[in-house]
Amino acid sequence: MAIVKMSITPSVLTWAREDAGYTIEDAAKKFPKIAKWESGESSPTYKQLKDISNEFSCSIAVFFFPEPPKVEPVKKSFRTLPDAEKKLIPAKIVKLLKKAQFFQYSIQELQGLANIQNKYSLANIKLTAHNIREVADNLRKFLKVSIHEQINLKNQQDAFKLWRNKIEQCGIYVFKQPFGNDDYSGFCLYDENNPLIYINNSNNDVRQTFTLFHEVAHLLLKTGGIDKTKQYHTQGLSNEHAEVICNRFAAEFLVPDEHFRKEYLNLEADDETISNIANVYHVSRYVVLRRYLDCGKITPEFYRKKSAEYEDSFKKVYEKDAKIFLTSYYSQVNYHSTSYLKLIFQSYYNHIIGENELSEYIPGITNINKFEERYLKSTAT
């Protein structure tokens, strides 16, 4: 049987290698024929292409693009993150960052093919350290979710679903999946037309909700951001620091200062009270703790102590193998942005892309028909 070679775009292979930080000499140690592949003299097999994809942390589908994605190196997206911290971002997270970049590029490509433009409705909002309460209040009004509607939600899961849906309606693409690294809760990639948020699904729903609005704050600061799970890592930073602003914004939005002061500030900040208030707002105990700190009800020392105690609660009570999640079509549909899936399937149904292209825009799906069936069920509910 003849060996099938893949008709990739050589310039995209060069881009992927360089973006991953490999010289041609280093890459040749693992892929001896890579120089010939990049020159177009030869092409890799599917297995070789899969190995390249894993080594360079990018989707297989990107190698079939007509030209290299016009995106900056992924770590440059985090302009407020010190270079020393950028170097410490683990490989698993870098791979997720590149996956997010692939989705962002795919969105731009599909919009161009369909001659449509995303309506990012928060582009004109400017967040600073001095207008957090005002911006949070205005955003709540824009989303049309009163504090009473939030409180009356059935549970934490419903709260996250509501907020995710509302943020997607603003033109922000919200993806999630298990990160395989508990130190990171989420990140966002800023773009003036197609901003994108990625959330660690291994955290519980209240943590995911906080991460969602932490990343929204980064987008309102017009920059990408990456969110570590340990909230006390921001201690000692200036109030002007982006991470501090984002934490304060998320806490203010989810538990408005005015409502909190009126209803709960006079209560003692003990564990039982903090837990009860967190359940009322459908947020984590950390958010309530942050409110007490901002109102001067507790000391910074008490805040640090309790933050460390509450850290473990950010993990879900139940643990499942990430591979089980990834093979479930229900989970896979849930992991993808609803706006993204709507865009690619509408392009497919309108004959803008074919079935092969459709599968390329959803990498990792082994049965596109089952995925489509699950997607259609989700839109009917």
PDB file of C-alpha atoms in Angstrom, residues 128 143 190 206 223 264 266 285 315 334 362:
ATOM      1  CA  THR A 128      -9.560  51.755  35.176  1.00  0.00           C
ATOM      2  CA  LEU A 143     -26.691  42.635  30.468  1.00  0.00           C
ATOM      3  CA  TYR A 190      -7.939  40.381  23.368  1.00  0.00           C
ATOM      4  CA  VAL A 206     -18.521  29.478  41.254  1.00  0.00           C
ATOM      5  CA  THR A 223      -5.371  43.370  26.928  1.00  0.00           C
ATOM      6  CA  TYR A 264     -24.768  41.838  55.125  1.00  0.00           C
ATOM      7  CA  ASN A 266     -23.323  44.225  59.866  1.00  0.00           C
ATOM      8  CA  ARG A 285     -16.538  32.272  49.604  1.00  0.00           C
ATOM      9  CA  LYS A 315     -11.695  22.330  42.858  1.00  0.00           C
ATOM     10  CA  ASN A 334     -20.379  22.452  26.072  1.00  0.00           C
ATOM     11  CA  ILE A 362     -13.468  21.484  15.332  1.00  0.00           C
TER      12      ILE A 362
END
